[in-house]
Tab-separated table of C-alpha atoms and ligand atoms in Angstrom:
chain	number	residue	atom	x	y	z
A	284	MET	CA	0.042	0.121	-0.181
A	285	GLN	CA	0.925	3.585	-0.746
A	286	CYS	CA	-0.092	5.360	2.115
A	287	ASN	CA	2.555	6.729	4.561
A	288	GLY	CA	3.050	9.156	7.353
A	289	SER	CA	3.364	12.234	5.112
A	290	PHE	CA	0.319	10.859	3.495
A	291	VAL	CA	-1.630	11.173	6.890
A	292	LEU	CA	-0.113	14.450	7.587
A	293	LEU	CA	-1.211	16.142	4.259
A	294	LEU	CA	-4.526	14.428	4.555
A	295	THR	CA	-5.054	15.969	8.234
A	296	PHE	CA	-4.578	19.565	6.809
A	297	LYS	CA	-6.641	18.825	3.116
A	298	ASN	CA	-8.673	22.251	3.831
A	299	ALA	CA	-5.242	24.336	4.740
A	300	LYS	CA	-4.512	26.853	2.164
A	301	GLY	CA	-1.755	26.735	0.186
A	302	LEU	CA	-0.862	23.413	1.204
A	303	THR	CA	-0.320	21.493	-2.251
A	304	THR	CA	-2.329	18.686	-2.557
A	305	MET	CA	-2.491	15.655	-5.003
A	306	LEU	CA	-5.490	14.460	-7.398
A	307	SER	CA	-4.536	10.723	-8.773
A	308	ILE	CA	-6.625	10.003	-11.596
A	309	ILE	CA	-7.448	6.569	-13.014
A	310	LEU	CA	-7.928	5.969	-16.497
A	311	PRO	CA	-8.525	1.913	-17.270
A	312	THR	CA	-6.831	1.288	-20.664
A	313	TYR	CA	-8.398	-1.232	-23.398
A	314	ASN	CA	-7.586	-0.502	-26.870
A	315	GLU	CA	-7.665	3.517	-26.576
A	316	GLU	CA	-5.081	4.481	-28.679
A	317	GLY	CA	-6.709	7.010	-30.234
A	318	ASN	CA	-7.900	8.797	-26.592
A	319	ILE	CA	-4.974	8.566	-24.699
A	320	GLU	CA	-2.967	11.677	-25.554
A	321	ASN	CA	-6.439	13.607	-25.740
A	322	ALA	CA	-7.190	12.463	-22.323
A	323	TYR	CA	-4.175	14.283	-20.821
A	324	HIS	CA	-5.120	17.785	-22.887
A	325	ARG	CA	-8.590	17.719	-21.711
A	326	ILE	CA	-8.223	16.961	-18.327
A	327	LYS	CA	-4.873	19.821	-18.266
A	328	GLU	CA	-7.156	22.108	-19.610
A	329	VAL	CA	-9.791	21.607	-16.397
A	330	LEU	CA	-7.301	21.121	-13.915
A	331	ALA	CA	-3.975	23.381	-15.047
A	332	PRO	CA	-6.564	26.654	-14.489
A	333	ASN	CA	-7.815	25.697	-10.867
A	334	HIS	CA	-4.002	25.006	-9.804
A	335	ILE	CA	-4.666	20.842	-9.268
A	336	ASP	CA	-1.474	19.358	-9.157
A	337	PHE	CA	-2.113	15.779	-10.735
A	338	GLU	CA	-1.476	12.328	-11.465
A	339	LEU	CA	-2.399	10.196	-14.550
A	340	VAL	CA	-2.732	6.452	-13.771
A	341	PHE	CA	-3.024	4.599	-17.280
A	342	VAL	CA	-3.805	0.797	-16.597
A	343	ASN	CA	-3.238	-0.934	-20.025
A	344	ASP	CA	-5.228	-3.689	-19.393
A	345	GLY	CA	-4.165	-5.934	-21.989
A	346	SER	CA	-4.951	-3.700	-25.426
A	347	LYS	CA	-3.954	-5.031	-28.724
A	348	ASP	CA	-3.408	-1.794	-30.401
A	349	ARG	CA	-0.295	0.270	-29.254
A	350	SER	CA	-2.304	2.031	-26.289
A	351	PHE	CA	1.002	1.497	-24.088
A	352	ASP	CA	2.888	2.668	-26.263
A	353	LYS	CA	1.137	5.938	-26.370
A	354	ILE	CA	1.478	6.146	-22.386
A	355	ARG	CA	4.966	5.137	-22.899
A	356	GLU	CA	5.485	8.181	-24.897
A	357	LEU	CA	3.206	10.816	-22.801
A	358	ALA	CA	5.127	9.484	-19.945
A	359	ASP	CA	8.301	10.714	-21.925
A	360	THR	CA	7.261	13.928	-23.273
A	361	VAL	CA	4.893	15.462	-20.352
A	362	THR	CA	6.921	17.398	-17.327
A	363	ASP	CA	3.683	18.987	-16.139
A	364	ALA	CA	2.130	16.397	-14.639
A	365	LYS	CA	2.806	12.747	-13.323
A	366	ILE	CA	2.634	10.126	-15.327
A	367	LEU	CA	1.929	6.543	-14.562
A	368	GLY	CA	1.545	3.851	-17.263
A	369	LEU	CA	1.208	-0.064	-15.996
A	370	SER	CA	0.614	-2.669	-18.282
A	371	PHE	CA	-1.367	-5.734	-17.371
A	372	SER	CA	-0.104	-9.129	-18.777
A	373	ARG	CA	-3.374	-9.750	-20.792
A	374	ASN	CA	-6.999	-8.564	-20.513
A	375	PHE	CA	-7.972	-8.754	-17.098
A	376	GLY	CA	-10.939	-6.108	-17.306
A	377	LYS	CA	-12.355	-2.682	-16.080
A	378	GLU	CA	-12.196	-3.764	-12.513
A	379	ALA	CA	-9.073	-5.311	-12.422
A	380	ALA	CA	-7.782	-2.281	-14.097
A	381	ILE	CA	-9.604	0.061	-11.592
A	382	PHE	CA	-7.969	-2.359	-8.567
A	383	ALA	CA	-4.155	-2.086	-9.899
A	384	GLY	CA	-4.714	2.050	-10.598
A	385	LEU	CA	-6.221	2.864	-6.802
A	386	SER	CA	-3.343	1.051	-5.561
A	387	HIS	CA	-0.575	2.676	-7.448
A	388	ALA	CA	-2.351	5.808	-6.882
A	389	THR	CA	0.050	8.133	-4.583
A	390	GLY	CA	-2.652	10.944	-4.500
A	391	ASP	CA	-4.506	12.389	-1.450
A	392	VAL	CA	-7.449	11.979	-3.276
A	393	CYS	CA	-7.795	9.540	-6.369
A	394	ALA	CA	-10.617	9.731	-9.113
A	395	VAL	CA	-11.344	6.990	-12.054
A	396	MET	CA	-12.731	7.958	-15.417
A	397	ASP	CA	-12.799	5.865	-18.279
A	398	CYS	CA	-10.023	7.078	-20.778
A	399	ASP	CA	-12.209	7.885	-23.756
A	400	MET	CA	-13.852	11.348	-21.732
A	401	GLN	CA	-17.493	9.989	-21.806
A	402	HIS	CA	-16.680	11.204	-18.117
A	403	PRO	CA	-16.397	15.129	-18.498
A	404	PRO	CA	-13.321	16.237	-16.963
A	405	GLU	CA	-15.034	19.117	-16.213
A	406	THR	CA	-17.227	17.474	-13.680
A	407	LEU	CA	-13.734	16.734	-11.816
A	408	ILE	CA	-13.949	20.748	-10.450
A	409	GLU	CA	-17.067	20.089	-8.944
A	410	MET	CA	-15.995	16.773	-7.154
A	411	TYR	CA	-12.871	18.440	-6.284
A	412	ALA	CA	-14.756	20.898	-4.327
A	413	LEU	CA	-16.709	18.456	-2.068
A	414	TRP	CA	-13.689	16.463	-1.648
A	415	GLN	CA	-12.344	20.193	-0.099
A	416	GLN	CA	-15.319	20.512	1.508
A	417	GLY	CA	-15.060	16.942	3.600
A	418	PHE	CA	-16.694	14.706	1.616
A	419	GLU	CA	-14.877	11.383	0.981
A	420	ILE	CA	-16.705	9.581	-1.532
A	421	ILE	CA	-18.282	11.791	-4.149
A	422	GLU	CA	-20.095	9.944	-6.794
A	423	GLY	CA	-20.598	10.498	-10.063
A	424	VAL	CA	-24.550	10.232	-11.372
A	425	LYS	CA	-25.553	9.801	-14.551
A	426	HIS	CA	-27.771	12.822	-15.751
A	427	SER	CA	-28.716	11.176	-19.060
A	428	ARG	CA	-27.068	8.274	-20.079
A	429	GLY	CA	-25.906	9.749	-23.721
A	430	LYS	CA	-25.858	7.426	-26.779
A	431	GLU	CA	-27.009	4.023	-26.470
A	432	ASN	CA	-28.337	1.436	-28.376
A	433	LEU	CA	-32.267	0.131	-27.235
A	434	LEU	CA	-31.044	-3.365	-26.352
A	435	TYR	CA	-28.111	-1.801	-24.297
A	436	LYS	CA	-30.156	0.389	-22.434
A	437	GLY	CA	-33.338	-1.926	-21.917
A	438	PHE	CA	-30.549	-4.640	-20.853
A	439	ALA	CA	-28.618	-1.897	-18.151
A	440	LYS	CA	-31.916	-0.889	-16.628
A	441	LEU	CA	-33.017	-4.667	-15.939
A	442	PHE	CA	-29.326	-5.358	-14.214
A	443	TYR	CA	-29.804	-2.299	-12.590
A	444	LYS	CA	-33.344	-2.866	-11.246
A	445	LEU	CA	-31.985	-6.347	-10.272
A	446	ILE	CA	-29.083	-4.898	-8.388
A	447	SER	CA	-31.264	-2.090	-6.698
A	448	ARG	CA	-34.009	-4.214	-5.771
A	449	SER	CA	-31.519	-6.973	-4.060
A	450	THR	CA	-29.036	-4.229	-2.738
A	451	GLY	CA	-31.335	-1.444	-1.962
A	452	ILE	CA	-29.002	0.978	-4.065
A	453	GLU	CA	-30.115	2.956	-6.271
A	454	MET	CA	-27.698	2.169	-9.240
A	455	TYR	CA	-29.144	2.557	-12.459
A	456	ARG	CA	-28.160	6.200	-12.505
A	457	SER	CA	-24.722	4.990	-11.096
A	458	SER	CA	-21.377	4.696	-12.746
A	459	ASP	CA	-17.788	4.134	-11.870
A	460	PHE	CA	-16.521	7.895	-12.194
A	461	LYS	CA	-15.647	8.476	-8.961
A	462	MET	CA	-13.370	10.375	-6.891
A	463	LEU	CA	-12.485	8.398	-3.376
A	464	ASP	CA	-10.181	9.832	-0.349
A	465	ARG	CA	-7.086	8.374	0.043
A	466	LYS	CA	-8.681	6.889	3.555
A	467	VAL	CA	-11.372	5.145	1.226
A	468	VAL	CA	-8.496	4.129	-0.847
A	469	ASP	CA	-6.807	2.481	1.440
A	470	GLU	CA	-9.657	0.664	3.009
A	471	TYR	CA	-10.918	-0.448	-0.734
A	472	VAL	CA	-7.653	-1.698	-1.871
A	473	LYS	CA	-7.512	-4.107	1.504
A	474	LEU	CA	-10.458	-5.712	0.345
A	475	PRO	CA	-9.419	-9.262	0.004
A	476	GLU	CA	-12.389	-10.811	-2.474
A	477	ARG	CA	-11.568	-11.113	-6.164
A	478	ASN	CA	-14.538	-10.621	-8.001
A	479	ILE	CA	-14.898	-6.951	-6.972
A	480	PHE	CA	-17.959	-4.832	-7.935
A	481	PHE	CA	-16.644	-0.837	-7.819
A	482	ARG	CA	-19.979	0.739	-8.853
A	483	ALA	CA	-21.439	-0.762	-5.865
A	484	LEU	CA	-18.840	-1.977	-3.786
A	485	SER	CA	-17.472	1.776	-2.836
A	486	SER	CA	-21.271	2.905	-1.412
A	487	TRP	CA	-20.800	-0.474	0.623
A	488	LEU	CA	-17.848	0.852	2.630
A	489	GLY	CA	-19.995	3.333	3.685
A	490	TYR	CA	-17.967	7.136	4.936
A	491	LYS	CA	-19.512	10.443	4.211
A	492	SER	CA	-20.363	10.463	0.613
A	493	ALA	CA	-22.212	13.319	-1.909
A	494	ILE	CA	-23.259	12.783	-5.409
A	495	VAL	CA	-22.495	14.753	-8.534
A	496	GLU	CA	-24.611	14.868	-11.575
A	497	PHE	CA	-23.061	14.650	-15.312
A	498	ASP	CA	-23.935	14.138	-18.821
A	499	VAL	CA	-22.608	10.910	-20.526
A	500	GLN	CA	-20.426	12.437	-23.208
A	501	GLU	CA	-19.649	10.506	-27.024
A	502	ARG	CA	-16.882	8.582	-27.342
A	503	THR	CA	-13.724	10.783	-28.576
A	504	SER	CA	-12.541	8.169	-30.422
A	505	GLY	CA	-12.722	4.374	-30.645
A	506	THR	CA	-16.165	2.140	-30.098
A	507	THR	CA	-17.811	0.742	-26.935
A	508	LYS	CA	-15.024	-2.181	-25.651
A	509	TRP	CA	-18.062	-4.655	-24.558
A	510	SER	CA	-19.705	-7.324	-26.569
A	511	VAL	CA	-23.351	-8.632	-25.218
A	512	LYS	CA	-21.505	-11.306	-24.241
A	513	SER	CA	-19.013	-9.499	-22.240
A	514	LEU	CA	-22.099	-7.221	-21.102
A	515	VAL	CA	-24.191	-10.236	-19.725
A	516	LYS	CA	-20.867	-12.359	-18.263
A	517	TYR	CA	-20.094	-8.962	-16.126
A	518	ALA	CA	-23.526	-8.148	-14.922
A	519	ILE	CA	-23.705	-11.836	-13.631
A	520	GLY	CA	-20.476	-11.628	-12.105
A	521	SER	CA	-21.442	-8.100	-10.508
A	522	ILE	CA	-24.877	-9.581	-8.887
A	523	CYS	CA	-23.260	-12.525	-7.718
A	524	SER	CA	-20.471	-10.931	-6.144
A	525	PHE	CA	-22.574	-8.190	-4.451
A	526	THR	CA	-25.654	-10.206	-3.028
A	527	THR	CA	-26.636	-13.785	-2.542
A	528	ALA	CA	-30.122	-12.777	-3.441
A	529	PRO	CA	-30.545	-15.379	-6.594
A	530	MET	CA	-29.730	-18.309	-3.974
A	531	GLN	CA	-32.539	-16.954	-1.834
A	532	LEU	CA	-35.110	-16.535	-4.861
A	533	ILE	CA	-34.681	-20.423	-4.981
A	534	THR	CA	-35.783	-20.784	-1.194
A	535	PHE	CA	-38.545	-18.405	-1.846
A	536	SER	CA	-39.962	-19.827	-5.131
A	537	GLY	CA	-39.095	-23.826	-3.752
A	538	ILE	CA	-41.749	-22.649	-1.021
A	539	ILE	CA	-44.224	-21.523	-3.417
A	540	PHE	CA	-43.755	-24.574	-5.203
A	541	PHE	CA	-44.369	-26.276	-2.480
A	542	LEU	CA	-47.381	-24.824	-1.395
A	543	PHE	CA	-48.901	-25.597	-5.386
A	544	ALA	CA	-48.120	-28.833	-4.722
A	545	LEU	CA	-49.637	-29.274	-1.438
A	546	VAL	CA	-52.870	-28.097	-2.953
A	547	LEU	CA	-52.332	-30.138	-6.080
A	548	GLY	CA	-51.942	-33.270	-4.279
A	549	ILE	CA	-54.845	-32.650	-1.762
A	550	GLN	CA	-56.959	-32.522	-5.341
A	551	SER	CA	-55.995	-35.306	-6.500
A	552	ILE	CA	-56.051	-37.327	-3.088
A	553	ALA	CA	-59.552	-36.317	-3.251
A	554	LYS	CA	-60.247	-37.435	-7.011
A	555	TRP	CA	-58.811	-40.576	-6.199
A	556	ILE	CA	-61.269	-41.280	-3.372
A	557	SER	CA	-64.108	-40.207	-5.433
A	558	GLY	CA	-62.793	-42.540	-8.341
A	559	ASN	CA	-61.759	-40.163	-10.906
A	560	ALA	CA	-58.243	-40.965	-10.480
A	561	LEU	CA	-57.245	-41.419	-14.029
A	562	GLU	CA	-57.789	-37.541	-14.759
A	563	GLY	CA	-54.583	-35.047	-13.752
A	564	PHE	CA	-51.744	-36.599	-16.252
A	565	THR	CA	-51.496	-32.932	-17.928
A	566	THR	CA	-51.050	-32.019	-14.716
A	567	VAL	CA	-48.549	-34.896	-13.545
A	568	ILE	CA	-46.534	-34.081	-16.877
A	569	LEU	CA	-46.801	-29.875	-15.853
A	570	LEU	CA	-45.457	-30.556	-12.351
A	571	LEU	CA	-42.722	-32.498	-13.647
A	572	LEU	CA	-41.621	-30.254	-16.260
A	573	ILE	CA	-41.888	-26.862	-13.913
A	574	THR	CA	-40.334	-28.808	-11.389
A	575	GLY	CA	-37.574	-30.013	-13.305
A	576	SER	CA	-36.829	-26.979	-14.588
A	577	LEU	CA	-36.509	-24.930	-11.403
A	578	ILE	CA	-33.908	-27.836	-9.838
A	579	MET	CA	-31.795	-27.439	-13.038
A	580	ILE	CA	-31.967	-23.497	-12.218
A	581	SER	CA	-31.409	-23.779	-8.803
A	582	LEU	CA	-28.102	-25.980	-9.356
A	583	GLY	CA	-26.839	-23.628	-11.656
A	584	ILE	CA	-26.946	-20.869	-9.871
A	585	ILE	CA	-25.911	-22.921	-6.930
A	586	GLY	CA	-23.304	-23.921	-9.201
A	587	TYR	CA	-22.064	-20.466	-10.135
A	588	TYR	CA	-21.738	-19.570	-6.098
A	589	LEU	CA	-20.119	-22.787	-5.479
A	590	ALA	CA	-17.264	-21.440	-8.422
A	591	ARG	CA	-17.020	-18.072	-7.474
A	592	ILE	CA	-16.267	-19.547	-3.836
A	593	TYR	CA	-13.329	-21.937	-5.787
A	594	GLU	CA	-12.188	-18.647	-7.375
A	595	GLU	CA	-12.034	-16.750	-4.040
A	596	ILE	CA	-10.185	-19.950	-2.477
A	597	LYS	CA	-7.835	-20.409	-4.732
A	598	GLY	CA	-6.474	-16.859	-4.152
A	599	ARG	CA	-4.756	-15.755	-7.292
A	600	PRO	CA	-3.525	-12.270	-7.916
A	601	ARG	CA	-6.587	-9.561	-9.836
A	602	CYS	CA	-4.359	-8.901	-12.514
A	603	ILE	CA	-0.489	-9.250	-13.406
A	604	VAL	CA	1.012	-6.300	-13.686
A	605	ASP	CA	3.838	-7.006	-16.612
A	606	GLU	CA	5.269	-3.273	-17.291
A	607	VAL	CA	5.295	0.002	-15.490
A	608	VAL	CA	6.439	3.251	-16.997
A	609	LYS	CA	6.647	6.773	-15.104
A	610	ASN	CA	7.714	10.395	-15.894
A	611	GLY	CA	10.281	12.258	-13.386
B	820	UDP	N1	-11.966	-0.559	-20.368
B	820	UDP	C1	-11.001	-1.510	-19.619
B	820	UDP	N2	-11.129	-3.172	-19.911
B	820	UDP	C2	-12.009	-3.442	-20.798
B	820	UDP	C3	-12.986	-2.892	-20.829
B	820	UDP	C4	-13.318	-1.615	-21.037
B	820	UDP	O1	-10.167	-1.065	-18.912
B	820	UDP	O2	-12.117	-5.016	-20.814
B	820	UDP	C5	-12.403	0.542	-20.413
B	820	UDP	C6	-12.205	1.358	-21.499
B	820	UDP	O3	-10.640	1.445	-21.940
B	820	UDP	C7	-12.701	2.978	-21.128
B	820	UDP	C8	-13.589	2.700	-19.842
B	820	UDP	O4	-13.253	0.878	-19.936
B	820	UDP	O5	-11.600	3.324	-20.339
B	820	UDP	C9	-15.212	2.212	-20.261
B	820	UDP	O6	-15.474	1.094	-21.329
B	820	UDP	P1	-15.817	1.710	-22.858
B	820	UDP	O7	-15.628	2.599	-22.870
B	820	UDP	O8	-16.076	0.825	-23.416
B	820	UDP	O9	-17.535	1.295	-22.062
B	820	UDP	P2	-19.085	2.174	-22.453
B	820	UDP	O10	-18.803	3.851	-22.168
B	820	UDP	O11	-19.471	2.629	-23.627
B	820	UDP	O12	-19.560	1.430	-21.203
B	821	MG	MG1	-17.247	4.466	-22.520
């Protein structure tokens, strides 16, 4: 962990005028060669006039294009900000990139934002002001979701409804665009689980939090990195890492179907007594089908959690940082 005595001291006086603090900005990067330089310029344009010292932590998540070369070039040329580039040995996913970025960031306050500038850098100023006022988690909330295709929008709505219902946290408008105090970052990187869900976990951590609304911008270059398959995988993974509600759902539906079976059972016995036992063949088939499918679904859900437990027990690192570049 990066926290040492001097950080603690800086943190204590973070509101004192004249004392320099540093903002680390974590940018998960996957095939974003066209966005890296632009990200630096956009962020600088916004932060420099406000006299905010910053560090950019690019985490190259196994890009197949020249993203890491671009990051290296930036580290070689930039002198007015700290640039840190981490490169994974393969694509480990955005969550792992956020985690690695947060664990290597050295700032007194850290922000996580997308490299394609869909999260407007101007919002950083608002977030920073709130941090100075003493808020420890500042969450970027989508005022509008920007341009998304209908399938994606529908899918996102369903996914966040499921999460919101099972956890009680409103998620539809939430995003990974957040600013966290050093204290929060230190606690976050201490969490031992491998399957992590940044968007929901930062609210699980507690602390004094505030919300800032922003409008999702258009991508500056390239296309979205999510395919339907990866989105479904991400959705199931996130739900299961954050809640055991699907498992409780099985118990609940089990009870309902037991009651259902009880009624049908009584009805069949009554029919048998009255001598009409041959009837009800359809009911038997229906019951077989329903219980059969329920058992299969339940086994699938239990299997999924078992697989997760197995993954956690293996205790593998979340990612492998293959290369590090930095300026200065
Ligand atoms: N990203 C990543 N690893 C991945 C997929 C995406 O680090 O496996 C990064 C990507 O480079 C971008 C951010 O996560 O900075 C958001 O991705 P994207 O813009 O594709 O998602 P969208 O905005 O379409 O939801
Ligand atoms: Mg994007």
